[in-house]
mmCIF file of C-alpha atoms in Angstrom:
data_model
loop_
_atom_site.group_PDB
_atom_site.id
_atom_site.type_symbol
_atom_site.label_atom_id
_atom_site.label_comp_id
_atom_site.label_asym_id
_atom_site.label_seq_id
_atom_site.Cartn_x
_atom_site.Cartn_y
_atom_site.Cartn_z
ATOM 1 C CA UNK A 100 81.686 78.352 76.568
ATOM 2 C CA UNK A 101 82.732 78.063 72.849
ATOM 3 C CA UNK A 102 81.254 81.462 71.556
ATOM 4 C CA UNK A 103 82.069 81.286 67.489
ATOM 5 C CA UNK A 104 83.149 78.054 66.204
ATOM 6 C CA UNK A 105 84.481 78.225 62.607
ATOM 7 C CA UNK A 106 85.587 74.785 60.882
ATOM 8 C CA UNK A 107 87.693 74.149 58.454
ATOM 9 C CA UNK A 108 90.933 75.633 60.321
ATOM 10 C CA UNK A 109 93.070 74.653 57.316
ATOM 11 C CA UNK A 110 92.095 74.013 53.334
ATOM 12 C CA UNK A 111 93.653 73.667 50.702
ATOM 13 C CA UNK A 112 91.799 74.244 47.292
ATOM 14 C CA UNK A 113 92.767 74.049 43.584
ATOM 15 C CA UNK A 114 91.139 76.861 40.901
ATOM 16 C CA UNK A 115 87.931 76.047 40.277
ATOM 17 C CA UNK A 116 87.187 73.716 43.083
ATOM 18 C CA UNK A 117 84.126 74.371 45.442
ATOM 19 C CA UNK A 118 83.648 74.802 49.639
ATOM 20 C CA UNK A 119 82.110 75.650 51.959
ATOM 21 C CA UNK A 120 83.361 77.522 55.596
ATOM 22 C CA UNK A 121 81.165 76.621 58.557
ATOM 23 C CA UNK A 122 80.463 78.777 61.694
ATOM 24 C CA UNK A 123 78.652 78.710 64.211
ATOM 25 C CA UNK A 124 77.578 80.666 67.279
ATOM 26 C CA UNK A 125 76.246 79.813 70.886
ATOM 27 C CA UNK A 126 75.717 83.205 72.105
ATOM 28 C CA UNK A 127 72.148 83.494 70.751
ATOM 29 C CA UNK A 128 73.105 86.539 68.794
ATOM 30 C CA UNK A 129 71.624 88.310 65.792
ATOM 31 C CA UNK A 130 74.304 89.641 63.675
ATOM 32 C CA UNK A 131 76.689 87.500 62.079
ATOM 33 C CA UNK A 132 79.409 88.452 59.574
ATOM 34 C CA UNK A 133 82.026 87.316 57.230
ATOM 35 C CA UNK A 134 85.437 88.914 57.005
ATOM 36 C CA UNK A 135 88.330 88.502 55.307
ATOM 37 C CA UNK A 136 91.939 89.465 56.305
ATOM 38 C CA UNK A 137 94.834 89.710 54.087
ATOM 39 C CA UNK A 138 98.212 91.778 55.071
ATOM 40 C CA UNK A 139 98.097 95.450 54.182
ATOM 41 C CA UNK A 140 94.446 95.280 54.167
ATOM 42 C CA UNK A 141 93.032 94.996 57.314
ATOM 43 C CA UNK A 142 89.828 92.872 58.048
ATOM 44 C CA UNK A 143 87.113 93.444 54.863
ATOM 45 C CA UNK A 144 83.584 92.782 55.227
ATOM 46 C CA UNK A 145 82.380 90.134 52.850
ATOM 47 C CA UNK A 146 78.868 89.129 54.132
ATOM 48 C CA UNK A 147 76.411 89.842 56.953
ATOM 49 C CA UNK A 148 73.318 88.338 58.228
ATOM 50 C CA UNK A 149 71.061 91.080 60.503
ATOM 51 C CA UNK A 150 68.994 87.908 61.576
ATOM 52 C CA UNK A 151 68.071 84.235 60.891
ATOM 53 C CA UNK A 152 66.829 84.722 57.042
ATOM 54 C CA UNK A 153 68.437 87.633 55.875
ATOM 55 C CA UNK A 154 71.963 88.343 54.315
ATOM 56 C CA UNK A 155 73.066 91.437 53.038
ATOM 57 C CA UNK A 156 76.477 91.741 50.702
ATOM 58 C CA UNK A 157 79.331 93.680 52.204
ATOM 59 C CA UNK A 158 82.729 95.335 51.241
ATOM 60 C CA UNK A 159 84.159 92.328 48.715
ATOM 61 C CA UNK A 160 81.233 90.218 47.918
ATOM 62 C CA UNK A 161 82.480 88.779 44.359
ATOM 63 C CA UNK A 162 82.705 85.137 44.652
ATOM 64 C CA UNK A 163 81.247 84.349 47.217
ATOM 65 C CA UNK A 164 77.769 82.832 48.770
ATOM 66 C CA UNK A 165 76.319 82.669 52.164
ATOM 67 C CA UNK A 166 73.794 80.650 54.066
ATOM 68 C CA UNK A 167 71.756 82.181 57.311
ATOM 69 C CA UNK A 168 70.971 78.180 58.054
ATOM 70 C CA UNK A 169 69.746 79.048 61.778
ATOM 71 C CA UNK A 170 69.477 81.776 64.329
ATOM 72 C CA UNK A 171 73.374 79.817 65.362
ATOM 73 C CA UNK A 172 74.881 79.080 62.086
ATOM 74 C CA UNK A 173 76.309 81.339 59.214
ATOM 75 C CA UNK A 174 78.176 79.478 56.019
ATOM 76 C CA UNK A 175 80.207 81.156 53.473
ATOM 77 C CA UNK A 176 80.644 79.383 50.291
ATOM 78 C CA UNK A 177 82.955 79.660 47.301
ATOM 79 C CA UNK A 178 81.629 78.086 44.522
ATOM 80 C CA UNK A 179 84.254 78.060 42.353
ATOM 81 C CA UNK A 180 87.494 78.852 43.981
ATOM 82 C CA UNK A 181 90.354 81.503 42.188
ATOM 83 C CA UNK A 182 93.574 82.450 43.897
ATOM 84 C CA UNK A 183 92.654 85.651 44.555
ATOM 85 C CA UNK A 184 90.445 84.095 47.182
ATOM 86 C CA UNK A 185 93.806 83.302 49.136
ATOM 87 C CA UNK A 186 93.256 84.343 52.775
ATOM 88 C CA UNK A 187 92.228 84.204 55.782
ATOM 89 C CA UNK A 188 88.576 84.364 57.107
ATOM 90 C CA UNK A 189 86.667 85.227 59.948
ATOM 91 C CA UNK A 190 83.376 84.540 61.260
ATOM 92 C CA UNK A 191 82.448 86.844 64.006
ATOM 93 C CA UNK A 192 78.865 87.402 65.814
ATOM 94 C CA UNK A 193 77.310 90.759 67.611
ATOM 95 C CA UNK A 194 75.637 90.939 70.589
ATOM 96 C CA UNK A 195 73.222 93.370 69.301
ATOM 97 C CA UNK A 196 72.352 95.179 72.361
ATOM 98 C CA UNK A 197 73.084 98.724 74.109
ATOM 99 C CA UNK A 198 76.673 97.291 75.083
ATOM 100 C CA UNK A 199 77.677 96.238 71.494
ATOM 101 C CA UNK A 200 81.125 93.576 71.325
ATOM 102 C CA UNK A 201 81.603 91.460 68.197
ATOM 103 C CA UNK A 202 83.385 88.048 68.751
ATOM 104 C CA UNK A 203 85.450 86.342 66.655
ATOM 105 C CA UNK A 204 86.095 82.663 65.835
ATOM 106 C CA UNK A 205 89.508 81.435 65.458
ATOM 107 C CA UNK A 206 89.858 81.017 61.506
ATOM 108 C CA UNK A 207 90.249 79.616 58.823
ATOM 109 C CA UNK A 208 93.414 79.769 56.624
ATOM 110 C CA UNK A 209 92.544 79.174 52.629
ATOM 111 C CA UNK A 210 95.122 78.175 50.199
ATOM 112 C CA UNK A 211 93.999 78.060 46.597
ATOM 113 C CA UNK A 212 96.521 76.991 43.964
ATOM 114 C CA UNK B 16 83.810 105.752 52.860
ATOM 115 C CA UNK B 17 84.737 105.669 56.805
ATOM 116 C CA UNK B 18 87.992 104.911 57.749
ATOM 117 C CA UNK B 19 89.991 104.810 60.408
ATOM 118 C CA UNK B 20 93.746 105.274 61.030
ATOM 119 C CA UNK B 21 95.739 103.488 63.428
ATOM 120 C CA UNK B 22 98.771 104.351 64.514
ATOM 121 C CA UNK B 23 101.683 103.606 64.546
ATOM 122 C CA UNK B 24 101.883 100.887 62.429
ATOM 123 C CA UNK B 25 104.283 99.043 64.209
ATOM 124 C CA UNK B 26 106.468 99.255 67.096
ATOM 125 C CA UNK B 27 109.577 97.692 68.839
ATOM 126 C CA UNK B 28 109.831 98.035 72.511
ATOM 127 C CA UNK B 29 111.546 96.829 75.462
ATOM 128 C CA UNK B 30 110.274 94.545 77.805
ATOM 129 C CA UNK B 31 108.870 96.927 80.882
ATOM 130 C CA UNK B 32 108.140 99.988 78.768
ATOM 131 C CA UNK B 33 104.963 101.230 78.241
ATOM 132 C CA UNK B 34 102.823 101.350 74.826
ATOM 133 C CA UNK B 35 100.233 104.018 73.677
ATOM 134 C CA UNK B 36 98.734 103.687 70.285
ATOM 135 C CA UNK B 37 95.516 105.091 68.630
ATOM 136 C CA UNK B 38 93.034 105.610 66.214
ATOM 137 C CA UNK B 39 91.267 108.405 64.849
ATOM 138 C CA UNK B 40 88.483 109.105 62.515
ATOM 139 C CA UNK B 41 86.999 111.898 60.512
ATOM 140 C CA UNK B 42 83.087 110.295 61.822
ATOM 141 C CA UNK B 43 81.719 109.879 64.882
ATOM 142 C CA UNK B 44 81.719 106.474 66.489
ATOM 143 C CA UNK B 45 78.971 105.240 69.105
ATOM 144 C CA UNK B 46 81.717 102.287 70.274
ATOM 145 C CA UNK B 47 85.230 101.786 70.233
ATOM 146 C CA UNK B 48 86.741 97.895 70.479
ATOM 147 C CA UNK B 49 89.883 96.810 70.914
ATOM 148 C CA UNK B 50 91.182 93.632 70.353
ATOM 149 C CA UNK B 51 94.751 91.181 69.722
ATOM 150 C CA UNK B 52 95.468 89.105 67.653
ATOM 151 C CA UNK B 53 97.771 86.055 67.830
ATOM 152 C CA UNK B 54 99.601 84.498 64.960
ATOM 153 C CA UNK B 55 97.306 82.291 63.649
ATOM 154 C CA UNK B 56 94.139 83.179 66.069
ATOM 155 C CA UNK B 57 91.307 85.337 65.726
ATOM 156 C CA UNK B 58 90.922 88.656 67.069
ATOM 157 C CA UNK B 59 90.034 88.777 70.626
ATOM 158 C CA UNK B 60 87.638 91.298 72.819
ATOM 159 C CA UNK B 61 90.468 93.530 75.115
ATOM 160 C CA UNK B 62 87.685 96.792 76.457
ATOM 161 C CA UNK B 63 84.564 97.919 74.562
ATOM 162 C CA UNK B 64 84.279 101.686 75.231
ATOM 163 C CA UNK B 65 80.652 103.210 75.114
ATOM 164 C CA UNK B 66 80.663 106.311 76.053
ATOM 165 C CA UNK B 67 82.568 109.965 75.403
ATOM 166 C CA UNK B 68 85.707 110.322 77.920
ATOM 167 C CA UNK B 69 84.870 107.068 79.339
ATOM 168 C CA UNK B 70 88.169 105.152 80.509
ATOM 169 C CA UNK B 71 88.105 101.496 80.872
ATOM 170 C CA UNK B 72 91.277 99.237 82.325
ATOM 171 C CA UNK B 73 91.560 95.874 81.793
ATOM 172 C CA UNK B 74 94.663 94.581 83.471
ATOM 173 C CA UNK B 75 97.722 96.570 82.150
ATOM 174 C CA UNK B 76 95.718 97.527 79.524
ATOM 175 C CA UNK B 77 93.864 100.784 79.161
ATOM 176 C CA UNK B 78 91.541 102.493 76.519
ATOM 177 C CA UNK B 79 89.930 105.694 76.512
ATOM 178 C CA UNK B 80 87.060 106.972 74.064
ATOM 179 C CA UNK B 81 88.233 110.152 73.014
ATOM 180 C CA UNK B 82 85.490 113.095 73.899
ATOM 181 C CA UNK B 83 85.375 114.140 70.257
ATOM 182 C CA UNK B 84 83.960 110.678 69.594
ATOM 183 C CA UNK B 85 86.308 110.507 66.213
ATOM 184 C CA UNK B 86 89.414 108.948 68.247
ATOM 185 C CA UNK B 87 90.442 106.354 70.967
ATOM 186 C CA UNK B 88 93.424 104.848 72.625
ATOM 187 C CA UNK B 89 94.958 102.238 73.757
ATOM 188 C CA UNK B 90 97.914 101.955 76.661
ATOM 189 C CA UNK B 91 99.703 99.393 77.391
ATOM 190 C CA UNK B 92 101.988 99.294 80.760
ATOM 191 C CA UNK B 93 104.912 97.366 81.512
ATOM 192 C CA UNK B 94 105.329 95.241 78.768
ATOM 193 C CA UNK B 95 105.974 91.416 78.652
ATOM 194 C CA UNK B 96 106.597 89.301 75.834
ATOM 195 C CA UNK B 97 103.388 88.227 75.477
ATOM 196 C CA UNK B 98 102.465 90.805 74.639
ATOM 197 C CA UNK B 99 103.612 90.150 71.600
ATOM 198 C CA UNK B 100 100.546 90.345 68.464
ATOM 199 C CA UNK B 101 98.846 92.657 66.295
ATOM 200 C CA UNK B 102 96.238 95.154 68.084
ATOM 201 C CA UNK B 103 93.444 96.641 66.517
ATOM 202 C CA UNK B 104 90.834 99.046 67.170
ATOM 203 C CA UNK B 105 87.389 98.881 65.567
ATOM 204 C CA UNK B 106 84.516 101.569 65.493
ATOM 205 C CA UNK B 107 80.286 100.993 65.296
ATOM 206 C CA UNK B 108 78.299 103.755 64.133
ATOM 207 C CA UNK B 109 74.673 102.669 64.997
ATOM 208 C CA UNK B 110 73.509 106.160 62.232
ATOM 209 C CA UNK B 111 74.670 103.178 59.410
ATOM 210 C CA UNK B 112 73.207 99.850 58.107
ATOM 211 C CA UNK B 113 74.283 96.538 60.458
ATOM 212 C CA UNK B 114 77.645 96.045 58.458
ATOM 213 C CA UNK B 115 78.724 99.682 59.369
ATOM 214 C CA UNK B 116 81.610 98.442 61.556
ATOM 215 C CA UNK B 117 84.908 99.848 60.847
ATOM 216 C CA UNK B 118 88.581 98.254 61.401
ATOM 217 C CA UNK B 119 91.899 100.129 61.787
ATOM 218 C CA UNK B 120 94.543 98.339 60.243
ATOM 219 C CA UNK B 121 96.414 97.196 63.208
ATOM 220 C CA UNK B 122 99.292 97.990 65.019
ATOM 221 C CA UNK B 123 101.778 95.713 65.210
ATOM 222 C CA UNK B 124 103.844 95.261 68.944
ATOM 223 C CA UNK B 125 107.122 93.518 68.959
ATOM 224 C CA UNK B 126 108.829 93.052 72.518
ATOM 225 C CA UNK B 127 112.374 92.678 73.547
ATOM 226 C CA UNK B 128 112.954 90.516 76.550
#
């Protein structure tokens, strides 16, 4: 019963340093996605994956890289980490049928200094 | 681009009272979600609404999909402190591409005991 399990929870990075944010999904879903949340600016859209093998850029791409690994796993990868990549992210999968919900995972909070 | 507006933005309320807030669009939506968020958490599923006028309870909670399918809202009854977090409403137009899922900014719910 996990649903969308994102790992790191925590990180710390300095500029210029690389990582990458896993997630996975055990709901045999579809759609995957990326988001970002910052205060004032609600949740942004930074990647999506349709299916297993496609990815498709969203709202604030710049910066960032992501891997459809597996019909269950989605990374997102910054490959060389600036401040303005401060935030918090969310992985979040779509059921994809008539009766659309999107679940979240839980996090993860990114410092970089 | 789509947007949506939530409102209020934030509120302060007494333990017991009731809560209504909203969200309204100038586009059509094909689903409404609502979710909380905890400090710290990731969003969570509260109702998915799916159809015009339809009016879905979950609890103390209540949402309604608004029969101009540009609006929905969200009533909470007798409030208790946990019900403490940061609600949000989200809207799917299935006439877009897979990433066309838009996110109200949140309304914020503070509760005195």
């Amino acid at each position: 019963n996990a649903g969308v399990t994102q790992t790191p929870k925590f990180q710390v990075l300095k500029t210029g340093q690389s990582m990458t944010l896993q997630c996975a999904q055990d709901m045999n879903h579809n759609s995957m996605y990326w988001y970002r949340q910052d205060p004032g600016m609600g949740l942004r859209l930074i990647y999506y994956s349709a299916s297993e093998g496609t990815t498709d850029k969203g709202e604030v791409p710049n910066g960032y890289n992501v891997s459809r690994l597996n019909k269950r796993e989605f990374s997102l990868r910054l490959e060389s980490a600036a401040p303005s990549q401060t935030s918090v992210y969310f992985c979040a999968s779509r059921t994809g049928s008539n009766n659309e919900k999107l679940f979240f995972g839980s996090g993860t909070q990114l410092s970089v200094l | 681009g789509q947007q949506l507006n939530q409102s209020p933005q934030s509120m302060f309320i007494q333990e017991g009272e009731d809560v209504s807030m909203n969200c309204t669009s100038s586009s059509i939506f094909n689903t409404w979600l609502w979710y909380k968020q905890d400090p710290g958490e990731g969003p969570v599923l509260l109702i998915a609404l799916y159809k015009a006028g339809e009016l879905t309870s979950n609890g103390r909670l209540t949402a309604q999909f608004g029969i101009t399918r540009k609006d929905s809202f969200l009533n909470i009854s007798a409030s208790i402190p946990s019900d403490v977090g940061i609600y949000f409403c989200a809207g799917f137009n299935y006439g877009g591409s897979q990433g066309n899922l838009i996110f109200g900014k949140g309304t914020k719910l503070s509760v005195k005991p």
